[in-house]
Amino acid sequence: MPETIVIQGRNIPYTRGAVSVDECVLDPQNPRIQFLIGQRAGVVSEKDLAELIWEKDPVKALGQSILQNGGVYEAIIVQRQGPKFLVREGNCRTVACRRLLEQHPNDSRFKTMPAMVFDVDLTEEDLAVLLADMHVSGKLRWDAYEQAKHVSDLFNVYGKTYEWLSNHLRLSKGKIRELLEAYQTTTEYLSLHPAPVNVKKFAVFHEMMKKKDLRERFKGDAGFKQSFHKWVSEERINDSKQIRDLPIIIANSEAVKALDQSGFEEAQKVLVRDDPSLRSDAFWAIKQATEKIKTLPADDIQDLKAGNPQKIIMMRNLYRAIEDVATLAGMKL
């Protein structure tokens, strides 16, 4: 019995059923491996596609999950292609099932998969919108790089506006801009450093795009961009969390030198030497308290003058605590 799904205001018919894994054809337009496909010259065969997909660690984990669950239960999306079915969504599950069938050739649990079967009515744009519903704003979200690429395709290939993207993906316009710029800067980096493993460095560029000062400097300062690429390519920066301290580092010439020569850890040591509060919760609290006391409101000063007992006790306790630490440390204040 045919059913319909509404995509972009159109009712598109499909049928539900089980499709044979042997009759499924992998999609060379699979958005999750387009960068990897681009690394291979010429036409990519079905076997090549399967190998590229299987190389992704999450697909191996997916295979184990399918084995433990006794088959695929979430419907894949396919389009009829003569006697075969082109897999538009679910290529990873298809490859995982093929691998399981190689290991368990007589196990019927891995021979078929539930599917939503479309005919020719599903366009590339329809599919892009449907995949966004499922893997950008839905429960089964892709990796951050894959999400950003898909948002970029919707914007640049299919002409979706910020307004449409914001409403449809339930993301703020600021978040959309952030994803688009992170994908663009990562793509530029990958053009210079095309090793497939570098896709994982998207997180570093994404974090940088969240910080206005770094984002603007990266766009406007070619020298800084070149240095940033060097830090990332040489593993001087290798974790997106490190970007949070980068504005402090680049404001300190000695820390920048340490970052350039040795990496983030050495740069952070320079910062901590100059400001212990960066690594010590206790000294962070002391620093904050010092700033607060230096700008103590007039009302609090007046209360102390008037003999407010609780406030006086707190000030005395602070004074005594500082004296005690100084005594233990053998230092003079």
PDB file of N, CA and C in Angstrom, residues 84-167:
ATOM      1  N   LYS A  84      17.416  -3.143  -9.510  1.00  0.00           N
ATOM      2  CA  LYS A  84      18.163  -2.893  -8.276  1.00  0.00           C
ATOM      3  C   LYS A  84      17.537  -1.743  -7.486  1.00  0.00           C
ATOM      4  N   PHE A  85      18.142  -1.465  -6.329  1.00  0.00           N
ATOM      5  CA  PHE A  85      17.696  -0.363  -5.485  1.00  0.00           C
ATOM      6  C   PHE A  85      18.907   0.495  -5.124  1.00  0.00           C
ATOM      7  N   LEU A  86      18.864   1.779  -5.510  1.00  0.00           N
ATOM      8  CA  LEU A  86      19.930   2.714  -5.169  1.00  0.00           C
ATOM      9  C   LEU A  86      19.706   3.197  -3.735  1.00  0.00           C
ATOM     10  N   VAL A  87      20.687   2.996  -2.887  1.00  0.00           N
ATOM     11  CA  VAL A  87      20.551   3.355  -1.468  1.00  0.00           C
ATOM     12  C   VAL A  87      20.814   4.849  -1.304  1.00  0.00           C
ATOM     13  N   ARG A  88      19.766   5.614  -1.007  1.00  0.00           N
ATOM     14  CA  ARG A  88      19.909   7.061  -0.827  1.00  0.00           C
ATOM     15  C   ARG A  88      20.205   7.428   0.618  1.00  0.00           C
ATOM     16  N   GLU A  89      19.782   6.599   1.537  1.00  0.00           N
ATOM     17  CA  GLU A  89      20.106   6.785   2.965  1.00  0.00           C
ATOM     18  C   GLU A  89      20.185   5.400   3.577  1.00  0.00           C
ATOM     19  N   GLY A  90      21.308   5.112   4.245  1.00  0.00           N
ATOM     20  CA  GLY A  90      21.488   3.781   4.809  1.00  0.00           C
ATOM     21  C   GLY A  90      22.642   3.023   4.181  1.00  0.00           C
ATOM     22  N   ASN A  91      23.553   3.748   3.522  1.00  0.00           N
ATOM     23  CA  ASN A  91      24.710   3.085   2.905  1.00  0.00           C
ATOM     24  C   ASN A  91      25.582   2.379   3.944  1.00  0.00           C
ATOM     25  N   CYS A  92      25.708   2.983   5.120  1.00  0.00           N
ATOM     26  CA  CYS A  92      26.532   2.366   6.163  1.00  0.00           C
ATOM     27  C   CYS A  92      25.915   1.053   6.634  1.00  0.00           C
ATOM     28  N   ARG A  93      24.595   1.042   6.822  1.00  0.00           N
ATOM     29  CA  ARG A  93      23.924  -0.194   7.229  1.00  0.00           C
ATOM     30  C   ARG A  93      24.046  -1.266   6.140  1.00  0.00           C
ATOM     31  N   THR A  94      23.975  -0.826   4.892  1.00  0.00           N
ATOM     32  CA  THR A  94      24.100  -1.773   3.779  1.00  0.00           C
ATOM     33  C   THR A  94      25.471  -2.440   3.773  1.00  0.00           C
ATOM     34  N   VAL A  95      26.523  -1.630   3.913  1.00  0.00           N
ATOM     35  CA  VAL A  95      27.886  -2.177   3.927  1.00  0.00           C
ATOM     36  C   VAL A  95      28.087  -3.080   5.139  1.00  0.00           C
ATOM     37  N   ALA A  96      27.558  -2.669   6.284  1.00  0.00           N
ATOM     38  CA  ALA A  96      27.698  -3.486   7.492  1.00  0.00           C
ATOM     39  C   ALA A  96      27.015  -4.840   7.312  1.00  0.00           C
ATOM     40  N   CYS A  97      25.828  -4.836   6.690  1.00  0.00           N
ATOM     41  CA  CYS A  97      25.124  -6.105   6.449  1.00  0.00           C
ATOM     42  C   CYS A  97      25.890  -6.990   5.469  1.00  0.00           C
ATOM     43  N   ARG A  98      26.487  -6.383   4.454  1.00  0.00           N
ATOM     44  CA  ARG A  98      27.286  -7.173   3.507  1.00  0.00           C
ATOM     45  C   ARG A  98      28.434  -7.875   4.233  1.00  0.00           C
ATOM     46  N   ARG A  99      29.091  -7.151   5.129  1.00  0.00           N
ATOM     47  CA  ARG A  99      30.198  -7.742   5.881  1.00  0.00           C
ATOM     48  C   ARG A  99      29.704  -8.883   6.767  1.00  0.00           C
ATOM     49  N   LEU A 100      28.544  -8.678   7.384  1.00  0.00           N
ATOM     50  CA  LEU A 100      27.993  -9.725   8.245  1.00  0.00           C
ATOM     51  C   LEU A 100      27.619 -10.960   7.433  1.00  0.00           C
ATOM     52  N   LEU A 101      27.113 -10.733   6.218  1.00  0.00           N
ATOM     53  CA  LEU A 101      26.766 -11.866   5.355  1.00  0.00           C
ATOM     54  C   LEU A 101      28.007 -12.646   4.920  1.00  0.00           C
ATOM     55  N   GLU A 102      29.118 -11.946   4.760  1.00  0.00           N
ATOM     56  CA  GLU A 102      30.364 -12.646   4.429  1.00  0.00           C
ATOM     57  C   GLU A 102      30.769 -13.579   5.572  1.00  0.00           C
ATOM     58  N   GLN A 103      30.500 -13.129   6.793  1.00  0.00           N
ATOM     59  CA  GLN A 103      30.863 -13.930   7.962  1.00  0.00           C
ATOM     60  C   GLN A 103      29.804 -14.981   8.300  1.00  0.00           C
ATOM     61  N   HIS A 104      28.539 -14.660   7.972  1.00  0.00           N
ATOM     62  CA  HIS A 104      27.419 -15.562   8.299  1.00  0.00           C
ATOM     63  C   HIS A 104      26.548 -15.722   7.043  1.00  0.00           C
ATOM     64  N   PRO A 105      27.041 -16.404   6.016  1.00  0.00           N
ATOM     65  CA  PRO A 105      26.362 -16.444   4.710  1.00  0.00           C
ATOM     66  C   PRO A 105      24.965 -17.048   4.728  1.00  0.00           C
ATOM     67  N   ASN A 106      24.644 -17.850   5.697  1.00  0.00           N
ATOM     68  CA  ASN A 106      23.326 -18.499   5.728  1.00  0.00           C
ATOM     69  C   ASN A 106      22.375 -17.869   6.743  1.00  0.00           C
ATOM     70  N   ASP A 107      22.780 -16.751   7.312  1.00  0.00           N
ATOM     71  CA  ASP A 107      21.947 -16.104   8.335  1.00  0.00           C
ATOM     72  C   ASP A 107      20.964 -15.150   7.662  1.00  0.00           C
ATOM     73  N   SER A 108      19.702 -15.506   7.658  1.00  0.00           N
ATOM     74  CA  SER A 108      18.675 -14.723   6.958  1.00  0.00           C
ATOM     75  C   SER A 108      18.453 -13.348   7.581  1.00  0.00           C
ATOM     76  N   ARG A 109      18.888 -13.152   8.823  1.00  0.00           N
ATOM     77  CA  ARG A 109      18.668 -11.865   9.493  1.00  0.00           C
ATOM     78  C   ARG A 109      19.404 -10.718   8.803  1.00  0.00           C
ATOM     79  N   PHE A 110      20.451 -11.046   8.063  1.00  0.00           N
ATOM     80  CA  PHE A 110      21.262 -10.005   7.436  1.00  0.00           C
ATOM     81  C   PHE A 110      21.078  -9.951   5.917  1.00  0.00           C
ATOM     82  N   LYS A 111      20.119 -10.723   5.397  1.00  0.00           N
ATOM     83  CA  LYS A 111      19.918 -10.777   3.946  1.00  0.00           C
ATOM     84  C   LYS A 111      18.977  -9.693   3.433  1.00  0.00           C
ATOM     85  N   THR A 112      18.120  -9.166   4.295  1.00  0.00           N
ATOM     86  CA  THR A 112      17.186  -8.115   3.885  1.00  0.00           C
ATOM     87  C   THR A 112      17.201  -6.984   4.907  1.00  0.00           C
ATOM     88  N   MET A 113      16.733  -5.821   4.463  1.00  0.00           N
ATOM     89  CA  MET A 113      16.600  -4.653   5.341  1.00  0.00           C
ATOM     90  C   MET A 113      15.255  -3.992   5.076  1.00  0.00           C
ATOM     91  N   PRO A 114      14.613  -3.449   6.109  1.00  0.00           N
ATOM     92  CA  PRO A 114      13.385  -2.691   5.872  1.00  0.00           C
ATOM     93  C   PRO A 114      13.723  -1.416   5.104  1.00  0.00           C
ATOM     94  N   ALA A 115      12.818  -0.990   4.236  1.00  0.00           N
ATOM     95  CA  ALA A 115      13.136   0.166   3.395  1.00  0.00           C
ATOM     96  C   ALA A 115      11.896   0.973   3.051  1.00  0.00           C
ATOM     97  N   MET A 116      12.124   2.274   2.839  1.00  0.00           N
ATOM     98  CA  MET A 116      11.154   3.154   2.196  1.00  0.00           C
ATOM     99  C   MET A 116      11.580   3.209   0.730  1.00  0.00           C
ATOM    100  N   VAL A 117      10.732   2.722  -0.154  1.00  0.00           N
ATOM    101  CA  VAL A 117      11.094   2.577  -1.565  1.00  0.00           C
ATOM    102  C   VAL A 117      10.430   3.676  -2.388  1.00  0.00           C
ATOM    103  N   PHE A 118      11.250   4.538  -2.990  1.00  0.00           N
ATOM    104  CA  PHE A 118      10.758   5.624  -3.833  1.00  0.00           C
ATOM    105  C   PHE A 118      11.004   5.275  -5.294  1.00  0.00           C
ATOM    106  N   ASP A 119      10.200   5.879  -6.151  1.00  0.00           N
ATOM    107  CA  ASP A 119      10.446   5.773  -7.586  1.00  0.00           C
ATOM    108  C   ASP A 119      11.209   7.017  -8.031  1.00  0.00           C
ATOM    109  N   VAL A 120      10.856   7.607  -9.145  1.00  0.00           N
ATOM    110  CA  VAL A 120      11.633   8.726  -9.690  1.00  0.00           C
ATOM    111  C   VAL A 120      11.239  10.068  -9.089  1.00  0.00           C
ATOM    112  N   ASP A 121      10.200  10.106  -8.269  1.00  0.00           N
ATOM    113  CA  ASP A 121       9.676  11.385  -7.784  1.00  0.00           C
ATOM    114  C   ASP A 121      10.596  12.082  -6.786  1.00  0.00           C
ATOM    115  N   LEU A 122      11.511  11.369  -6.195  1.00  0.00           N
ATOM    116  CA  LEU A 122      12.405  11.949  -5.189  1.00  0.00           C
ATOM    117  C   LEU A 122      13.602  12.602  -5.877  1.00  0.00           C
ATOM    118  N   THR A 123      13.655  13.946  -5.862  1.00  0.00           N
ATOM    119  CA  THR A 123      14.758  14.665  -6.508  1.00  0.00           C
ATOM    120  C   THR A 123      15.960  14.754  -5.564  1.00  0.00           C
ATOM    121  N   GLU A 124      17.090  15.201  -6.106  1.00  0.00           N
ATOM    122  CA  GLU A 124      18.286  15.371  -5.278  1.00  0.00           C
ATOM    123  C   GLU A 124      18.035  16.406  -4.185  1.00  0.00           C
ATOM    124  N   GLU A 125      17.302  17.460  -4.528  1.00  0.00           N
ATOM    125  CA  GLU A 125      16.996  18.480  -3.519  1.00  0.00           C
ATOM    126  C   GLU A 125      16.066  17.924  -2.447  1.00  0.00           C
ATOM    127  N   ASP A 126      15.068  17.143  -2.876  1.00  0.00           N
ATOM    128  CA  ASP A 126      14.177  16.498  -1.899  1.00  0.00           C
ATOM    129  C   ASP A 126      14.987  15.642  -0.933  1.00  0.00           C
ATOM    130  N   LEU A 127      15.906  14.878  -1.489  1.00  0.00           N
ATOM    131  CA  LEU A 127      16.716  13.992  -0.661  1.00  0.00           C
ATOM    132  C   LEU A 127      17.573  14.795   0.313  1.00  0.00           C
ATOM    133  N   ALA A 128      18.150  15.901  -0.161  1.00  0.00           N
ATOM    134  CA  ALA A 128      18.983  16.737   0.708  1.00  0.00           C
ATOM    135  C   ALA A 128      18.177  17.273   1.883  1.00  0.00           C
ATOM    136  N   VAL A 129      16.945  17.686   1.607  1.00  0.00           N
ATOM    137  CA  VAL A 129      16.071  18.191   2.676  1.00  0.00           C
ATOM    138  C   VAL A 129      15.713  17.069   3.643  1.00  0.00           C
ATOM    139  N   LEU A 130      15.398  15.910   3.099  1.00  0.00           N
ATOM    140  CA  LEU A 130      15.031  14.767   3.937  1.00  0.00           C
ATOM    141  C   LEU A 130      16.204  14.338   4.820  1.00  0.00           C
ATOM    142  N   LEU A 131      17.410  14.300   4.261  1.00  0.00           N
ATOM    143  CA  LEU A 131      18.589  13.928   5.040  1.00  0.00           C
ATOM    144  C   LEU A 131      18.882  14.958   6.127  1.00  0.00           C
ATOM    145  N   ALA A 132      18.620  16.230   5.825  1.00  0.00           N
ATOM    146  CA  ALA A 132      18.801  17.269   6.844  1.00  0.00           C
ATOM    147  C   ALA A 132      17.844  17.051   8.007  1.00  0.00           C
ATOM    148  N   ASP A 133      16.599  16.687   7.678  1.00  0.00           N
ATOM    149  CA  ASP A 133      15.618  16.393   8.727  1.00  0.00           C
ATOM    150  C   ASP A 133      16.102  15.255   9.627  1.00  0.00           C
ATOM    151  N   MET A 134      16.725  14.273   9.024  1.00  0.00           N
ATOM    152  CA  MET A 134      17.119  13.074   9.760  1.00  0.00           C
ATOM    153  C   MET A 134      18.444  13.229  10.499  1.00  0.00           C
ATOM    154  N   HIS A 135      19.411  13.918   9.854  1.00  0.00           N
ATOM    155  CA  HIS A 135      20.785  13.837  10.358  1.00  0.00           C
ATOM    156  C   HIS A 135      21.410  15.170  10.768  1.00  0.00           C
ATOM    157  N   VAL A 136      20.693  16.279  10.585  1.00  0.00           N
ATOM    158  CA  VAL A 136      21.179  17.572  11.073  1.00  0.00           C
ATOM    159  C   VAL A 136      20.321  18.044  12.240  1.00  0.00           C
ATOM    160  N   SER A 137      19.007  18.004  12.045  1.00  0.00           N
ATOM    161  CA  SER A 137      18.107  18.430  13.118  1.00  0.00           C
ATOM    162  C   SER A 137      17.420  17.264  13.811  1.00  0.00           C
ATOM    163  N   GLY A 138      17.565  16.044  13.270  1.00  0.00           N
ATOM    164  CA  GLY A 138      16.884  14.880  13.828  1.00  0.00           C
ATOM    165  C   GLY A 138      17.672  14.171  14.913  1.00  0.00           C
ATOM    166  N   LYS A 139      17.208  12.975  15.267  1.00  0.00           N
ATOM    167  CA  LYS A 139      17.818  12.214  16.364  1.00  0.00           C
ATOM    168  C   LYS A 139      19.115  11.524  15.948  1.00  0.00           C
ATOM    169  N   LEU A 140      19.191  11.089  14.685  1.00  0.00           N
ATOM    170  CA  LEU A 140      20.362  10.327  14.220  1.00  0.00           C
ATOM    171  C   LEU A 140      21.362  11.269  13.556  1.00  0.00           C
ATOM    172  N   ARG A 141      22.011  12.094  14.363  1.00  0.00           N
ATOM    173  CA  ARG A 141      22.848  13.153  13.808  1.00  0.00           C
ATOM    174  C   ARG A 141      24.194  12.638  13.319  1.00  0.00           C
ATOM    175  N   TRP A 142      24.594  13.200  12.175  1.00  0.00           N
ATOM    176  CA  TRP A 142      25.899  12.885  11.618  1.00  0.00           C
ATOM    177  C   TRP A 142      26.997  13.541  12.450  1.00  0.00           C
ATOM    178  N   ASP A 143      28.248  13.213  12.112  1.00  0.00           N
ATOM    179  CA  ASP A 143      29.380  13.909  12.715  1.00  0.00           C
ATOM    180  C   ASP A 143      29.300  15.393  12.360  1.00  0.00           C
ATOM    181  N   ALA A 144      29.974  16.216  13.175  1.00  0.00           N
ATOM    182  CA  ALA A 144      29.888  17.669  13.001  1.00  0.00           C
ATOM    183  C   ALA A 144      30.321  18.110  11.603  1.00  0.00           C
ATOM    184  N   TYR A 145      31.397  17.519  11.069  1.00  0.00           N
ATOM    185  CA  TYR A 145      31.863  17.896   9.729  1.00  0.00           C
ATOM    186  C   TYR A 145      30.811  17.566   8.682  1.00  0.00           C
ATOM    187  N   GLU A 146      30.194  16.396   8.802  1.00  0.00           N
ATOM    188  CA  GLU A 146      29.189  15.968   7.830  1.00  0.00           C
ATOM    189  C   GLU A 146      27.949  16.856   7.910  1.00  0.00           C
ATOM    190  N   GLN A 147      27.576  17.254   9.119  1.00  0.00           N
ATOM    191  CA  GLN A 147      26.448  18.175   9.268  1.00  0.00           C
ATOM    192  C   GLN A 147      26.762  19.512   8.602  1.00  0.00           C
ATOM    193  N   ALA A 148      27.962  20.027   8.862  1.00  0.00           N
ATOM    194  CA  ALA A 148      28.336  21.326   8.291  1.00  0.00           C
ATOM    195  C   ALA A 148      28.374  21.264   6.769  1.00  0.00           C
ATOM    196  N   LYS A 149      28.893  20.173   6.220  1.00  0.00           N
ATOM    197  CA  LYS A 149      28.921  20.017   4.767  1.00  0.00           C
ATOM    198  C   LYS A 149      27.510  20.017   4.208  1.00  0.00           C
ATOM    199  N   HIS A 150      26.602  19.346   4.894  1.00  0.00           N
ATOM    200  CA  HIS A 150      25.230  19.264   4.392  1.00  0.00           C
ATOM    201  C   HIS A 150      24.555  20.634   4.441  1.00  0.00           C
ATOM    202  N   VAL A 151      24.791  21.376   5.508  1.00  0.00           N
ATOM    203  CA  VAL A 151      24.246  22.733   5.592  1.00  0.00           C
ATOM    204  C   VAL A 151      24.824  23.588   4.467  1.00  0.00           C
ATOM    205  N   SER A 152      26.117  23.423   4.188  1.00  0.00           N
ATOM    206  CA  SER A 152      26.756  24.160   3.097  1.00  0.00           C
ATOM    207  C   SER A 152      26.127  23.804   1.753  1.00  0.00           C
ATOM    208  N   ASP A 153      25.849  22.522   1.528  1.00  0.00           N
ATOM    209  CA  ASP A 153      25.207  22.104   0.276  1.00  0.00           C
ATOM    210  C   ASP A 153      23.813  22.711   0.143  1.00  0.00           C
ATOM    211  N   LEU A 154      23.056  22.690   1.225  1.00  0.00           N
ATOM    212  CA  LEU A 154      21.712  23.275   1.178  1.00  0.00           C
ATOM    213  C   LEU A 154      21.786  24.754   0.821  1.00  0.00           C
ATOM    214  N   PHE A 155      22.787  25.445   1.354  1.00  0.00           N
ATOM    215  CA  PHE A 155      22.925  26.885   1.135  1.00  0.00           C
ATOM    216  C   PHE A 155      23.496  27.193  -0.249  1.00  0.00           C
ATOM    217  N   ASN A 156      24.587  26.526  -0.606  1.00  0.00           N
ATOM    218  CA  ASN A 156      25.312  26.869  -1.831  1.00  0.00           C
ATOM    219  C   ASN A 156      24.823  26.136  -3.077  1.00  0.00           C
ATOM    220  N   VAL A 157      24.364  24.897  -2.919  1.00  0.00           N
ATOM    221  CA  VAL A 157      23.928  24.109  -4.074  1.00  0.00           C
ATOM    222  C   VAL A 157      22.438  24.294  -4.338  1.00  0.00           C
ATOM    223  N   TYR A 158      21.654  24.263  -3.270  1.00  0.00           N
ATOM    224  CA  TYR A 158      20.197  24.304  -3.440  1.00  0.00           C
ATOM    225  C   TYR A 158      19.588  25.664  -3.115  1.00  0.00           C
ATOM    226  N   GLY A 159      20.428  26.641  -2.785  1.00  0.00           N
ATOM    227  CA  GLY A 159      19.963  28.012  -2.631  1.00  0.00           C
ATOM    228  C   GLY A 159      19.053  28.270  -1.449  1.00  0.00           C
ATOM    229  N   LYS A 160      19.167  27.457  -0.408  1.00  0.00           N
ATOM    230  CA  LYS A 160      18.340  27.683   0.771  1.00  0.00           C
ATOM    231  C   LYS A 160      18.864  28.909   1.525  1.00  0.00           C
ATOM    232  N   THR A 161      17.951  29.761   1.948  1.00  0.00           N
ATOM    233  CA  THR A 161      18.327  30.997   2.626  1.00  0.00           C
ATOM    234  C   THR A 161      18.607  30.749   4.108  1.00  0.00           C
ATOM    235  N   TYR A 162      19.208  31.752   4.739  1.00  0.00           N
ATOM    236  CA  TYR A 162      19.417  31.668   6.191  1.00  0.00           C
ATOM    237  C   TYR A 162      18.078  31.484   6.899  1.00  0.00           C
ATOM    238  N   GLU A 163      17.064  32.179   6.414  1.00  0.00           N
ATOM    239  CA  GLU A 163      15.731  32.084   7.024  1.00  0.00           C
ATOM    240  C   GLU A 163      15.212  30.650   6.927  1.00  0.00           C
ATOM    241  N   TRP A 164      15.321  30.058   5.746  1.00  0.00           N
ATOM    242  CA  TRP A 164      14.833  28.684   5.556  1.00  0.00           C
ATOM    243  C   TRP A 164      15.626  27.721   6.431  1.00  0.00           C
ATOM    244  N   LEU A 165      16.947  27.847   6.406  1.00  0.00           N
ATOM    245  CA  LEU A 165      17.791  26.950   7.193  1.00  0.00           C
ATOM    246  C   LEU A 165      17.490  27.070   8.680  1.00  0.00           C
ATOM    247  N   SER A 166      17.314  28.300   9.142  1.00  0.00           N
ATOM    248  CA  SER A 166      17.035  28.516  10.561  1.00  0.00           C
ATOM    249  C   SER A 166      15.716  27.884  10.966  1.00  0.00           C
ATOM    250  N   ASN A 167      14.688  28.109  10.155  1.00  0.00           N
ATOM    251  CA  ASN A 167      13.362  27.566  10.478  1.00  0.00           C
ATOM    252  C   ASN A 167      13.328  26.046  10.339  1.00  0.00           C
TER     253      ASN A 167
END
